[in-house]
Structures are given as structure tokens and as C-alpha cells.
PDB file of C-alpha atoms in Angstrom:
ATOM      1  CA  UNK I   1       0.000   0.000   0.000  1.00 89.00           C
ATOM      2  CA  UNK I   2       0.759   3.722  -0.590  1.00 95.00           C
ATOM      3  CA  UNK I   3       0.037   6.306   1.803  1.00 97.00           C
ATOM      4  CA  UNK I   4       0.003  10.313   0.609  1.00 98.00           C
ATOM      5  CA  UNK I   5      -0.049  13.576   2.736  1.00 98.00           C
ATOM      6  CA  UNK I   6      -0.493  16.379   1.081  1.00 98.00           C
ATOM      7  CA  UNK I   7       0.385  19.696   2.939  1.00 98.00           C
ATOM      8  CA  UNK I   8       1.078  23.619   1.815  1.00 98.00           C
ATOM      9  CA  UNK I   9      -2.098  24.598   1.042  1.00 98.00           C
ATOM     10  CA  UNK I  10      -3.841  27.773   2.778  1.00 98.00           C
ATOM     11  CA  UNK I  11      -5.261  31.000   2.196  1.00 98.00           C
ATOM     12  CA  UNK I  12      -3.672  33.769  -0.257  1.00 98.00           C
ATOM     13  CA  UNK I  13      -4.310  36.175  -2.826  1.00 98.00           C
ATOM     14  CA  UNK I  14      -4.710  36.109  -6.297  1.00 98.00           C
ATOM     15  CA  UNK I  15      -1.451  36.774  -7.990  1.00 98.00           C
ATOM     16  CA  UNK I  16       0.877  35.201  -5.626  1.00 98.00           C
ATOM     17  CA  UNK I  17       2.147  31.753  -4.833  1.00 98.00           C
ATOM     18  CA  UNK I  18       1.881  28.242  -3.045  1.00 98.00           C
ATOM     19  CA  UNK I  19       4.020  25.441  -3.165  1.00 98.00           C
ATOM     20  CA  UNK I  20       2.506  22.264  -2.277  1.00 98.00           C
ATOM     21  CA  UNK I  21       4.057  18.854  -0.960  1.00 98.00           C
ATOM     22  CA  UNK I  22       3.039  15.170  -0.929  1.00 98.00           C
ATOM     23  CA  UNK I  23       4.789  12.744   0.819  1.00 98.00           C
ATOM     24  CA  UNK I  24       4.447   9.186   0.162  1.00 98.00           C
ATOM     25  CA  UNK I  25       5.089   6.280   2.388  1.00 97.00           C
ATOM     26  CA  UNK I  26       4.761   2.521   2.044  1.00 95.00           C
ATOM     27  CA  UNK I  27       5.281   0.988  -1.126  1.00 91.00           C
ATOM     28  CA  UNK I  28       6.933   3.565  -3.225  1.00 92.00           C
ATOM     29  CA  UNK I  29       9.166   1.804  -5.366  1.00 91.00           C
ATOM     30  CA  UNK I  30       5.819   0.455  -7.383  1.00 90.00           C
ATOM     31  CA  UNK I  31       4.827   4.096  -8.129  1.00 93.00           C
ATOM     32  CA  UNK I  32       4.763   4.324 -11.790  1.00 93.00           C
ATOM     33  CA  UNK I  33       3.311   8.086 -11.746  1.00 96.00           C
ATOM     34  CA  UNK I  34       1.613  10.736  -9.659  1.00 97.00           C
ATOM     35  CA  UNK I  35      -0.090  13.588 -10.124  1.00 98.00           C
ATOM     36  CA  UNK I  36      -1.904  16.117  -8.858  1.00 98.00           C
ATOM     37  CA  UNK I  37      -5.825  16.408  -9.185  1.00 98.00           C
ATOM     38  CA  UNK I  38      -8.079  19.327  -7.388  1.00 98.00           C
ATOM     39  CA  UNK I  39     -11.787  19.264  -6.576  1.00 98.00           C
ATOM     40  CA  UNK I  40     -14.355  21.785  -5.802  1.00 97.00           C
ATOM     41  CA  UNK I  41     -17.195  20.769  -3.285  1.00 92.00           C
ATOM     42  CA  UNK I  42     -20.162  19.457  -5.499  1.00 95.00           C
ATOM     43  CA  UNK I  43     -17.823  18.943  -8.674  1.00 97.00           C
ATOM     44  CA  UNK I  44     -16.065  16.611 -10.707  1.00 97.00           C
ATOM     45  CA  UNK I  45     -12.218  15.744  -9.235  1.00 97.00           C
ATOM     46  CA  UNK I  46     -10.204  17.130 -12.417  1.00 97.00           C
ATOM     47  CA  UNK I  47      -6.627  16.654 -12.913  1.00 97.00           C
ATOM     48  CA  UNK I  48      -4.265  19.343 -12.776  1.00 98.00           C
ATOM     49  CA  UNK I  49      -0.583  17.825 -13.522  1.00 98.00           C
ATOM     50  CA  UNK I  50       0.948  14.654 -13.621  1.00 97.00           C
ATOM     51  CA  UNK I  51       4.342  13.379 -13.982  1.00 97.00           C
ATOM     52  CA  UNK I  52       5.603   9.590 -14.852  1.00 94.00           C
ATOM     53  CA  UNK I  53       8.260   7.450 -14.347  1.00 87.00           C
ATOM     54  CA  UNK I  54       9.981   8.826 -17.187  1.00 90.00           C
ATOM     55  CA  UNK I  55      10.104  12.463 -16.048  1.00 92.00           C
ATOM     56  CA  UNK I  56       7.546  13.496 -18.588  1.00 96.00           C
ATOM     57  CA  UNK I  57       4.739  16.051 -17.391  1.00 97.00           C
ATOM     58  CA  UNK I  58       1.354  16.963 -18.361  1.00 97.00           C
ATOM     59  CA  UNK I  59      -0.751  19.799 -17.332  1.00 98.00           C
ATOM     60  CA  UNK I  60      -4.218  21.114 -17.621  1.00 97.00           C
ATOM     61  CA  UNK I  61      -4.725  23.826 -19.819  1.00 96.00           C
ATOM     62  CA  UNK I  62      -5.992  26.457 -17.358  1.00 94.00           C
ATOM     63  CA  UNK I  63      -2.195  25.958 -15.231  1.00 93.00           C
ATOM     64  CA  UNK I  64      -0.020  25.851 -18.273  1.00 85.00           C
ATOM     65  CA  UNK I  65       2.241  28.043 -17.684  1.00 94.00           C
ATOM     66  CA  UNK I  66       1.395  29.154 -14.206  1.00 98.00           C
ATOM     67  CA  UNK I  67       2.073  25.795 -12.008  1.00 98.00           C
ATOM     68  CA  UNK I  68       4.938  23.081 -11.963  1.00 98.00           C
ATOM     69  CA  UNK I  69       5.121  19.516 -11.188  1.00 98.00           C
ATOM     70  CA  UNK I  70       8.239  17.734  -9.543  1.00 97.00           C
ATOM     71  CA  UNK I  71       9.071  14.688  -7.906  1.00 96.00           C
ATOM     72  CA  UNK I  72      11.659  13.905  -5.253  1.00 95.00           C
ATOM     73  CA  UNK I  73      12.626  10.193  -5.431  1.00 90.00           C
ATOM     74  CA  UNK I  74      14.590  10.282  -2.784  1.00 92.00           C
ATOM     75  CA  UNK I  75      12.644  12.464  -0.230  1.00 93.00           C
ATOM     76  CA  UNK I  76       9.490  10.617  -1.619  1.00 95.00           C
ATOM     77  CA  UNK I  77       8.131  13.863  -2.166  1.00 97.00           C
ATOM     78  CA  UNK I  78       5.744  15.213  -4.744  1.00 98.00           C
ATOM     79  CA  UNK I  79       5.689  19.047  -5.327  1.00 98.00           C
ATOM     80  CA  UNK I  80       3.312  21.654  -7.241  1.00 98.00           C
ATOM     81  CA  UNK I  81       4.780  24.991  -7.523  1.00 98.00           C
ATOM     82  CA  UNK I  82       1.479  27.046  -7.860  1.00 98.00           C
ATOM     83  CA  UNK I  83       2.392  30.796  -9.592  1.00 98.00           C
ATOM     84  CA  UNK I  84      -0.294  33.535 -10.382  1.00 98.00           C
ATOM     85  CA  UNK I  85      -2.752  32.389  -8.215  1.00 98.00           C
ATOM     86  CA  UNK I  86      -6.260  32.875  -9.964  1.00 97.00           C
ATOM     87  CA  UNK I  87      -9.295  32.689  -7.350  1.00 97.00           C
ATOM     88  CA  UNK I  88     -10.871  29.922  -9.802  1.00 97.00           C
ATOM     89  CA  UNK I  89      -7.550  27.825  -8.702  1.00 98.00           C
ATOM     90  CA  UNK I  90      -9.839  27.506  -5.053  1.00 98.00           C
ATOM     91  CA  UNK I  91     -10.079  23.929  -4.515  1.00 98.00           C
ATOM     92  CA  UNK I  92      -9.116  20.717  -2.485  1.00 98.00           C
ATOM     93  CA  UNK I  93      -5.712  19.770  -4.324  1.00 98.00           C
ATOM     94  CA  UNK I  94      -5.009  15.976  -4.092  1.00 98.00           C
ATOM     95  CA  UNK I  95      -2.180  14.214  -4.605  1.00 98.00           C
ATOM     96  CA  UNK I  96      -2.195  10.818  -6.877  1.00 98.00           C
ATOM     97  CA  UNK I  97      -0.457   8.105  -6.926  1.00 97.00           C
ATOM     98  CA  UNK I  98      -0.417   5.303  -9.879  1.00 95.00           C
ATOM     99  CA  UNK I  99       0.923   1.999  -9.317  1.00 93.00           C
ATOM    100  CA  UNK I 100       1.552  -1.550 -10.639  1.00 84.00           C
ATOM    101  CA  UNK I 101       0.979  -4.487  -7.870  1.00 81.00           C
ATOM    102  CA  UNK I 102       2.992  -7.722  -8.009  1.00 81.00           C
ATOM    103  CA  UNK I 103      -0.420  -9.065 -10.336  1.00 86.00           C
ATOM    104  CA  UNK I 104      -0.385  -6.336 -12.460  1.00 84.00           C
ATOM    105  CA  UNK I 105      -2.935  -4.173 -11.669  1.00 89.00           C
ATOM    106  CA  UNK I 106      -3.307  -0.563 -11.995  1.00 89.00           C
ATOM    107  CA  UNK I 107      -4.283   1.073  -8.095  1.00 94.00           C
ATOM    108  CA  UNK I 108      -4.847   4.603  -7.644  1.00 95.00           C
ATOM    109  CA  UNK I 109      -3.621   5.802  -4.140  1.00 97.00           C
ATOM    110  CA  UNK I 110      -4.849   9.601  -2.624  1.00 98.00           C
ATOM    111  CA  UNK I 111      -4.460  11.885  -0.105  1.00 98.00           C
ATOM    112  CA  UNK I 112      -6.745  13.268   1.988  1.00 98.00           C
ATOM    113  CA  UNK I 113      -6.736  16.061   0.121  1.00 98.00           C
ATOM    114  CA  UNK I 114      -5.132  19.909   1.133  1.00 98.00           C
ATOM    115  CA  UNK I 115      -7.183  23.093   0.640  1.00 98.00           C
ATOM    116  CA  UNK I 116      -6.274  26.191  -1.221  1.00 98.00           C
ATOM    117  CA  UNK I 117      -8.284  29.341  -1.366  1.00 98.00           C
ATOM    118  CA  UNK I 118      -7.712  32.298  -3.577  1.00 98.00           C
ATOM    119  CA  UNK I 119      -9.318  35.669  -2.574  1.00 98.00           C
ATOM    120  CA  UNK I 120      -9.508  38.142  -5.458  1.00 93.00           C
TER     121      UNK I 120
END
């Protein structure tokens, strides 16, 4: 199993920053990807940037640009630089984790989630 805490999230206005963290624990040599997803009460969970194995990164159009995905292997640590703050960025932010079992199947692992809220 894979365990995720997410933390950095708070209150700030729009235009300026957040960095957010995500450490995993437990099985984290089987993570084949994480990302980070974000969720406003009474909405679909969307995804927001992920990052595999490889490196490689995707992002949602409406942070292109604005937020960054990294990965520490060795700290276990997932990071999402958050710049230009917009208040529609106002969510839950979760952290993902994708992984292969010993079978071969695909389990998605989250966090309980951290909150970020953008005042205009």
C-alpha cells in the first residue's frame, strides 16, 4: 500500500504563490506516476498535472504556464509549484499516486486532500 499527505495549502491572494508537498510512504518503489488532481465541493475531481516514471509532465490547460510539477525520489516527495494564483484555482488539491501491484494491476492511491483558497 501507498500512503500520501499532502500539505502547503492555505489561504492567499490572487497573484501570488503556493508550493505544495506530498509525501508518500509505504510501497513507493511500485509508483509508476503521480499527479496532482483538485476538486471543488459538489464537482467533478479534475486533474491538474501529472508526472511519470519517465520524467515526462502533463498539465491542464488552465495551469499551463502558471504551475509546476516535480518529484523527489529520494525524499518521496511530490511538489506543485502554484504561480499567479487565480481565485478559480480555489479547490481541495489531491495528490495521486499510480501503481503496478505484483499481479499487475493498476491502483490509484490519494491523499486526503489539502485546501487552497484564492481571494480576489
Amino acid at each position: 500500500q501507498v500512503q500520501l499527505v499532502e500539505s502547503g495549502g492555505g489561504l492567499v491572494q490572487a497573484g501570488e504563490s503556493l508550493r505544495l508537498s506530498c509525501v508518500a510512504s509505504g510501497t513507493t518503489s511500485r509508483i509508476k506516476a503521480m499527479g496532482w488532481y483538485r476538486q471543488v465541493p459538489g464537482n467533478q475531481r479534475e486533474l491538474v498535472a501529472t508526472i511519470g516514471a519517465n520524467d515526462a509532465t502533463n498539465y491542464a490547460h488552465f495551469v499551463e504556464g502558471r504551475f509546476a510539477i516535480s518529484r523527489d525520489r529520494s525524499k518521496d516527495t511530490l511538489y506543485l509549484q502554484m504561480n499567479d494564483l487565480k481565485p478559480d484555482d480555489t479547490a481541495v488539491y489531491y495528490c495521486n499516486a499510480f501503481i503496478w501491484d505484483r499481479a499487475g494491476a493498476a491502483i490509484d492511491y490519494w491523499g486526503e486532500g489539502t485546501p487552497v483558497t484564492v481571494s480576489s
